[in-house]
GROMACS .gro file of C-alpha atoms in nm:
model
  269
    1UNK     CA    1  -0.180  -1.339   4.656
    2UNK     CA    2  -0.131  -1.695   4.684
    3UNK     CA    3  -0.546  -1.786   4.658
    4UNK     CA    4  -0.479  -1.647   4.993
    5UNK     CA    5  -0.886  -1.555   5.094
    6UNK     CA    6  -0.941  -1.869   5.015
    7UNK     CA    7  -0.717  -2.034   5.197
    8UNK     CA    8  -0.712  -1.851   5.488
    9UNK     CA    9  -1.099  -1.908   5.470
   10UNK     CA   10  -1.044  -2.285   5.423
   11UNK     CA   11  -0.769  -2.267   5.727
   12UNK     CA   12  -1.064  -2.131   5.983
   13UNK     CA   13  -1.311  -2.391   5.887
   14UNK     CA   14  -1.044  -2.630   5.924
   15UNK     CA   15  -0.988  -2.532   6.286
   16UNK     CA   16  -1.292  -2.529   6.374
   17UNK     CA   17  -1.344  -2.901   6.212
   18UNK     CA   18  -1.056  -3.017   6.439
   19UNK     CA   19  -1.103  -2.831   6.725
   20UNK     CA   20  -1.507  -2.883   6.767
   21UNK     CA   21  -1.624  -3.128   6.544
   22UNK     CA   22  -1.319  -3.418   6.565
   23UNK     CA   23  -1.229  -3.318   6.163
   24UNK     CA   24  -1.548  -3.458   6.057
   25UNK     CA   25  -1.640  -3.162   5.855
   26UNK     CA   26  -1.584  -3.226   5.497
   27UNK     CA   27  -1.397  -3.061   5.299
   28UNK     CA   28  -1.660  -2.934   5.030
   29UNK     CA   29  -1.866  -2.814   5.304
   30UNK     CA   30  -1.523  -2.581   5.468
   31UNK     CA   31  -1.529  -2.460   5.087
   32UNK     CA   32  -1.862  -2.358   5.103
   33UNK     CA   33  -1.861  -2.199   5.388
   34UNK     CA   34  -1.544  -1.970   5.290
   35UNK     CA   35  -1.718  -1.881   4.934
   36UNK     CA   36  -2.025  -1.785   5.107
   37UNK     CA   37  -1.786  -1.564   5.418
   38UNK     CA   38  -1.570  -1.442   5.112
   39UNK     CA   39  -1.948  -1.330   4.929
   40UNK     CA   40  -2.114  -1.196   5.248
   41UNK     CA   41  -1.841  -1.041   5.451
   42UNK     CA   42  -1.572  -0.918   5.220
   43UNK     CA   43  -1.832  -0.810   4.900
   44UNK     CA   44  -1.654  -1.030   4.633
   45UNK     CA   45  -1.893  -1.266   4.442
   46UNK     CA   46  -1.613  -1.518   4.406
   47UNK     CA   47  -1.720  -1.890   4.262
   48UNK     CA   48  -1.592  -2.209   4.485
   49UNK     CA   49  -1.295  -2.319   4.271
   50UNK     CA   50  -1.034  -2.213   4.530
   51UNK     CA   51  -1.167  -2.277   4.831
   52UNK     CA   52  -1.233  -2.585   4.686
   53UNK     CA   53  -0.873  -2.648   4.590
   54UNK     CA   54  -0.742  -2.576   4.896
   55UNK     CA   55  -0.954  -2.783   5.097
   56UNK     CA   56  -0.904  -3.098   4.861
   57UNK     CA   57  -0.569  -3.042   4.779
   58UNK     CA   58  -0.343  -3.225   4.539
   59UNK     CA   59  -0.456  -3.238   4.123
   60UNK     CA   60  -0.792  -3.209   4.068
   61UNK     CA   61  -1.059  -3.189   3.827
   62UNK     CA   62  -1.427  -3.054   3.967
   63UNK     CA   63  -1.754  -2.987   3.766
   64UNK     CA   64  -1.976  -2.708   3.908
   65UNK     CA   65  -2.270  -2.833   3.758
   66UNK     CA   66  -2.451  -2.878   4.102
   67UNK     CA   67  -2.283  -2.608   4.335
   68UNK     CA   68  -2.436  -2.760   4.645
   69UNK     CA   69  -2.273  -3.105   4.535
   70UNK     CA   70  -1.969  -3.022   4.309
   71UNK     CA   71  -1.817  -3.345   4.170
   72UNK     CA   72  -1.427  -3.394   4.222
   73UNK     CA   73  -1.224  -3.624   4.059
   74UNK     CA   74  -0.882  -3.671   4.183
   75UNK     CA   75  -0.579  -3.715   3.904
   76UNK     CA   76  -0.292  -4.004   4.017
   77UNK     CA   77  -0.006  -3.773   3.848
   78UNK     CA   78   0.354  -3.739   4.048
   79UNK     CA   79   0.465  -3.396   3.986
   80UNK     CA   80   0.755  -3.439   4.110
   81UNK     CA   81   0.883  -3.712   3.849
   82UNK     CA   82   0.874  -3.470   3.551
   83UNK     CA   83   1.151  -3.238   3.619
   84UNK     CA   84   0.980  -2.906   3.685
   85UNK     CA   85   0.868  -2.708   3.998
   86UNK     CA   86   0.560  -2.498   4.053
   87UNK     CA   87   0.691  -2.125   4.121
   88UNK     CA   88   0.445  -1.869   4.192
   89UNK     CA   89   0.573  -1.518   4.142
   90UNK     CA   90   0.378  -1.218   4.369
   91UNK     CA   91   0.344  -0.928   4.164
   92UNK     CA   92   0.233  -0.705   4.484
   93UNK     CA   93  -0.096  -0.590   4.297
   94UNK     CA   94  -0.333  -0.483   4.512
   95UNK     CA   95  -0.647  -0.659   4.554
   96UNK     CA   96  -0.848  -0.332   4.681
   97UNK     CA   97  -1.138  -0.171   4.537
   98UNK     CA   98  -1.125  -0.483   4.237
   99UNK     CA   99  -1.481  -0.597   4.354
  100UNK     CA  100  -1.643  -0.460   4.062
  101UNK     CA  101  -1.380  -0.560   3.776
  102UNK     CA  102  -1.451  -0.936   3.973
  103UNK     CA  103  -1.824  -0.899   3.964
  104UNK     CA  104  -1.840  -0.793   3.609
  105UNK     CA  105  -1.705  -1.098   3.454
  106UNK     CA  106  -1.995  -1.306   3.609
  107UNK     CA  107  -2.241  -1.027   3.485
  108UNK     CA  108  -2.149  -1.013   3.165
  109UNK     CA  109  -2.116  -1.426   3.143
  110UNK     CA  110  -2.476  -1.404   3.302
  111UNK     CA  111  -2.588  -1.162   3.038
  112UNK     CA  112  -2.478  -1.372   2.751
  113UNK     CA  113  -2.643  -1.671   2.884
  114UNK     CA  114  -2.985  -1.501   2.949
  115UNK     CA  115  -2.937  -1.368   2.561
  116UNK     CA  116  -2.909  -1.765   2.490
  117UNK     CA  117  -3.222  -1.895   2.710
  118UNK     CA  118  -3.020  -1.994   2.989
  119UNK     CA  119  -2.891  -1.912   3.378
  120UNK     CA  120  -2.533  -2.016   3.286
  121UNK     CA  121  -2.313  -2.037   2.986
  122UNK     CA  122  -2.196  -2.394   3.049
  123UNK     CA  123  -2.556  -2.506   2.975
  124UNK     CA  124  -2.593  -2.324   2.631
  125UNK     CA  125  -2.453  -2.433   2.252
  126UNK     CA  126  -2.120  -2.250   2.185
  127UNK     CA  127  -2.284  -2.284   1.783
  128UNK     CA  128  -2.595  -2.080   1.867
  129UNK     CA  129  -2.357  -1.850   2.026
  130UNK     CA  130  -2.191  -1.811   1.732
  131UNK     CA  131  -2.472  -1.785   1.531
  132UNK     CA  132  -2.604  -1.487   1.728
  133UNK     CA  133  -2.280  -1.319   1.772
  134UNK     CA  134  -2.416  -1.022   1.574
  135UNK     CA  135  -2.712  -0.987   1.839
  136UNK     CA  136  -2.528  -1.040   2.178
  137UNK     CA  137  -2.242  -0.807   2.086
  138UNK     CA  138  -2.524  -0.540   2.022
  139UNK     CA  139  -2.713  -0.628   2.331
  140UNK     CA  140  -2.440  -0.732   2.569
  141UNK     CA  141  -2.123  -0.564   2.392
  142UNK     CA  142  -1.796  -0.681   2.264
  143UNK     CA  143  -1.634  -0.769   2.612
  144UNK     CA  144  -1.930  -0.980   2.679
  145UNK     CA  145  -1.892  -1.144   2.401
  146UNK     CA  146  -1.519  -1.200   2.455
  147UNK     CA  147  -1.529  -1.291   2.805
  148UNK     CA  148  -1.804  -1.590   2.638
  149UNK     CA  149  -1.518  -1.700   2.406
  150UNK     CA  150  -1.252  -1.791   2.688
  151UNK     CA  151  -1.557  -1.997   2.877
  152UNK     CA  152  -1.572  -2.225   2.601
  153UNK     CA  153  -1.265  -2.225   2.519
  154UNK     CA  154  -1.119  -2.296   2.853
  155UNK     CA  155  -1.436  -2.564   2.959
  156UNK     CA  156  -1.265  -2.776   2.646
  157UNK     CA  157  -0.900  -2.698   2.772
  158UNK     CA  158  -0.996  -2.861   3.094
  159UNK     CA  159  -1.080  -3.195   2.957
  160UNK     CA  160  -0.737  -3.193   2.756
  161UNK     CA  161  -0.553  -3.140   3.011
  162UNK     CA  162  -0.686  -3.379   3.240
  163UNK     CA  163  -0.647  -3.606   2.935
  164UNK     CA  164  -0.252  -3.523   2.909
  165UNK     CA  165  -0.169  -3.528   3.268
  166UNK     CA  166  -0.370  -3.884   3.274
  167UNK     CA  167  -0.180  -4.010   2.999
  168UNK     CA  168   0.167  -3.896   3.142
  169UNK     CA  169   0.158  -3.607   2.785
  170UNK     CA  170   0.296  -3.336   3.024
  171UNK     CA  171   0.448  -3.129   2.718
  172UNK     CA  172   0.116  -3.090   2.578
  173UNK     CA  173  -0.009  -2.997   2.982
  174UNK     CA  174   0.207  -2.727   2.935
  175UNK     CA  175   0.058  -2.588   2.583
  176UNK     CA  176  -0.272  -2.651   2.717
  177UNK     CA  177  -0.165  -2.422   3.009
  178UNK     CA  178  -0.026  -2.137   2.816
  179UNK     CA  179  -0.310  -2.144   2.605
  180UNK     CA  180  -0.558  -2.069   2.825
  181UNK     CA  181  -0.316  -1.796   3.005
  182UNK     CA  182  -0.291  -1.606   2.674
  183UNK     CA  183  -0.665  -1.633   2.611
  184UNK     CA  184  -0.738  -1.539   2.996
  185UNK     CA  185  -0.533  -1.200   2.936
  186UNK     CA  186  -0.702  -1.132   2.607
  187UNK     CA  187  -1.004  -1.249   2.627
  188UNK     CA  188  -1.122  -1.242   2.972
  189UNK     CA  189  -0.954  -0.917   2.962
  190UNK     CA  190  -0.868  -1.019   3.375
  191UNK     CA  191  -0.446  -0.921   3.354
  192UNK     CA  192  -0.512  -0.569   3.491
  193UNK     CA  193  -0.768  -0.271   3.596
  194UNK     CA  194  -0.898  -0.065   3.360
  195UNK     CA  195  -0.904   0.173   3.616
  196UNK     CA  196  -0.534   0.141   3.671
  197UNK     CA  197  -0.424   0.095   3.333
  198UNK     CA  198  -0.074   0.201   3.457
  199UNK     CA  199  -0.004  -0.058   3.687
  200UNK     CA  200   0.046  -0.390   3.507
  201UNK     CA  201   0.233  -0.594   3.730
  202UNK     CA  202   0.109  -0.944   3.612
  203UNK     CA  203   0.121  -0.863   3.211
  204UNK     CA  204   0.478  -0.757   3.312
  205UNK     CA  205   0.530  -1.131   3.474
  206UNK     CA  206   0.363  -1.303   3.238
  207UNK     CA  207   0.597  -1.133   2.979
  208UNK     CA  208   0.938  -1.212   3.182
  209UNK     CA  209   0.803  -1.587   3.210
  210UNK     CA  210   0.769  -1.589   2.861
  211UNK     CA  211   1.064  -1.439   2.759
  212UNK     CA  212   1.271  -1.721   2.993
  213UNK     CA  213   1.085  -2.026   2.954
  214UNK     CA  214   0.963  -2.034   2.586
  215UNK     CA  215   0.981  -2.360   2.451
  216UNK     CA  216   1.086  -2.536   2.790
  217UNK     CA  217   0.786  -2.396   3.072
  218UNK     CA  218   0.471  -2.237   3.113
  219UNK     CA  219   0.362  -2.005   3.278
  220UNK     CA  220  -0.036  -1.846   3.314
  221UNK     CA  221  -0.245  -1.590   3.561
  222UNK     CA  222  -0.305  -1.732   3.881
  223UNK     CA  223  -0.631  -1.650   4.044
  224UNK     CA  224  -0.907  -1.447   3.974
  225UNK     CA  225  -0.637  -1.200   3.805
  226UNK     CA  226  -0.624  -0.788   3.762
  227UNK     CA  227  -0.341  -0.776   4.047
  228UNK     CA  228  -0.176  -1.081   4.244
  229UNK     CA  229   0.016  -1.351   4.119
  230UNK     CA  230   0.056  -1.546   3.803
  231UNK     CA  231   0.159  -1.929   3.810
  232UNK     CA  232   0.472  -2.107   3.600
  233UNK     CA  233   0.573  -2.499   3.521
  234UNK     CA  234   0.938  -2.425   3.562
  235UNK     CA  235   1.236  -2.685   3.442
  236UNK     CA  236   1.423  -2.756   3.791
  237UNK     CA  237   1.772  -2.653   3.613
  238UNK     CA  238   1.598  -2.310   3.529
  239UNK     CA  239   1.449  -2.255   3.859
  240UNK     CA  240   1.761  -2.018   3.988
  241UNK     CA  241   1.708  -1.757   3.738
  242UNK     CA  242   1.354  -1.780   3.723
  243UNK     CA  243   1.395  -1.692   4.093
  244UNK     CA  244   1.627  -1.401   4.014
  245UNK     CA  245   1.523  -1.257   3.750
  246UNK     CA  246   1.151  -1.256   3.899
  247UNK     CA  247   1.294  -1.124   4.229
  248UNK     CA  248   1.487  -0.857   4.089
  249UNK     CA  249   1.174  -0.727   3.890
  250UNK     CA  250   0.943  -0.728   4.190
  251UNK     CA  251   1.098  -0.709   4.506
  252UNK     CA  252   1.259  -1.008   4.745
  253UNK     CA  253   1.134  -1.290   4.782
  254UNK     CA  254   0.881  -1.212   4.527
  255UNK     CA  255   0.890  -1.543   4.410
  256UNK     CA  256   0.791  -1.902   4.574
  257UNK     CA  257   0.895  -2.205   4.478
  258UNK     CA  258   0.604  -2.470   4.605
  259UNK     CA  259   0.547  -2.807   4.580
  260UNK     CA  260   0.199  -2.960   4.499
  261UNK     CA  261   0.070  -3.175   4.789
  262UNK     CA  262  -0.187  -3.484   4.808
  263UNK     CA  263  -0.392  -3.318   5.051
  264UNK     CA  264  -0.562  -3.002   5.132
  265UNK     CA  265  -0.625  -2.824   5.488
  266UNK     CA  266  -0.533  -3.050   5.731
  267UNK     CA  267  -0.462  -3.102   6.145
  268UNK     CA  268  -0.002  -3.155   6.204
  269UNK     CA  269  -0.060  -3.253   6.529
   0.00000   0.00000   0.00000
C-alpha cells in the first residue's frame, strides 16, 4: 500500500522516541531500525529509502553510499504552488508471498556487480558494463542485465530531477518521472508477478493514468512494485475524474488524494 511497512515501522520508533527518549531519536536511526525489523521479522530484504522518507518527510534527495550514514539533502520546492496534487491510487495487489520477486532484484543487481569487480552497481562504469554485455547476459542472464539498465538509468534521472524541481522546471519533473515509471515496468520488470501473470492491477493503473493525463500529468509505480499502488502528478482541475475513473476501476475509495508535508513522523500533542 501506501509505503505502509515502512511507515508503520517508522510510526513505532517514533513512539517510542516520544514516549521514552523525549523525541531525541533521530530520524535516520527510526529508519534503520524499521529496515532492519522489516529484514529480520517480516523476511523482505527491503533497502532504507522508505523508511527513510517517511521519517524525514517533505522532498528529498538521499545518497546510500554509506548505509550507516546516508546523506539527505532537503529540496526548498512548494508543491502546492504548481497546480497539481499527489494522488495515489491502491490497486489492492497483494503483497503476500512477493518476498522472492523483492529479493531477486537485489540478487541479480548483486550478480552484475560481482561480474564487474564490485559489491554494488553504483560503484562500477555503466561503459564497462556495456562493454561486457555479451558476458554478463551469458553469466547472469537477460533480466540481470535489464534490471542493470534501469539502475543507471534511474541514478542519472535522480540528479535531473532534483535539478528541475531546484530550478522551478516542473514540466520536465514530470518527464523525468514518467520516464523512469516506463523503464521501472520494463526494465526492472517490478509491475507484476510472474507467478501471477493474471493479475495486473498496477500495469492496468498505470495504463488508465496514462490514458487521462498524457501531456498534462504523470504518473509512475509507487513502491517496491509487483502489487500495491502506483503514484500520479495530477492537474488540480483533473483531479475529479482521476478520482472516478480510478475508483470505478478498483473499488471505493481506491484512490487518495495527499498532500506532501515538510516533515516526517512526528509527536501532535
Amino acid at each position: 500500500g501506501l509505503s505502509s511497512p515502512a511507515a508503520f515501522e517508522v510510526m513505532v520508533a517514533a513512539l517510542i522516541s516520544h514516549l521514552y527518549n523525549d523525541g531525541r531519536i533521530d530520524p535516520v536511526v527510526m529508519a534503520q531500525a524499521g529496515q532492519y525489523a522489516e529484514g529480520e521479522f517480516f523476511g523482505k530484504p527491503c533497502g532504507l529509502m522508505d523508511q527513510t522518507a517517511c521519517a524525514v518527510g517533505g522532498f528529498i534527495t538521499i545518497d546510500f553510499a554509506d548505509n550507516d550514514h546516508p546523506v539527505i539533502q532537503k529540496l526548498d520546492f512548494d508543491f502546492s504552488a504548481v497546480g497539481h496534487s499527489l494522488c495515489i491510487v491502491d490497486t489492492a495487489g497483494d503483497h503476500a508471498n512477493l518476498n522472492e520477486e523483492y529479493a531477486a532484484i537485489r540478487r541479480e543487481m548483486e550478480t552484475v556487480a560481482r561480474l564487474l569487480g564490485h559489491r554494488y552497481l553504483r560503484e562500477c562504469d555503466e561503459g564497462e558494463f556495456y562493454a561486457r554485455l555479451p558476458q554478463i547476459r551469458q553469466e547472469a542472464g537477460d533480466r540481470a542485465a535489464l534490471r542493470a539498465i534501469h539502475f543507471f538509468g534511474d541514478n542519472a534521472r535522480v540528479t535531473e530531477e532534483t535539478r528541475a524541481l531546484a530550478t522551478g522546471d516542473f514540466r520536465r519533473f514530470k518527464e523525468l518521472v514518467i520516464e523512469s515509471g516506463r523503464s521501472s515496468a520494463l526494465y526492472l520488470q517490478n509491475g507484476y508477478s510472474i507467478r501471477e501473470p493474471h493479475r495486473q492491477g498496477l500495469m492496468l493503473a498505470l495504463a488508465l493514468a496514462k490514458k487521462l493525463l498524457a501531456g498534462r500529468g504523470a504518473w509512475r509505480l509507487h513502491g517496491g512494485g509487483f502489487a500495491g499502488t502506483i503514484q500520479a502528478f495530477v492537474p488540480d482541475d483533473m483531479v475529479p475524474e482521476f478520482v472516478r475513473v480510478m475508483n470505478h476501476a478498483f473499488g471505493p475509495d481506491a484512490c487518495h488524494v495527499l498532500a506532501v508535508r515538510p516533515v516526517g513522523a512526528c509527536c501532535l500533542a
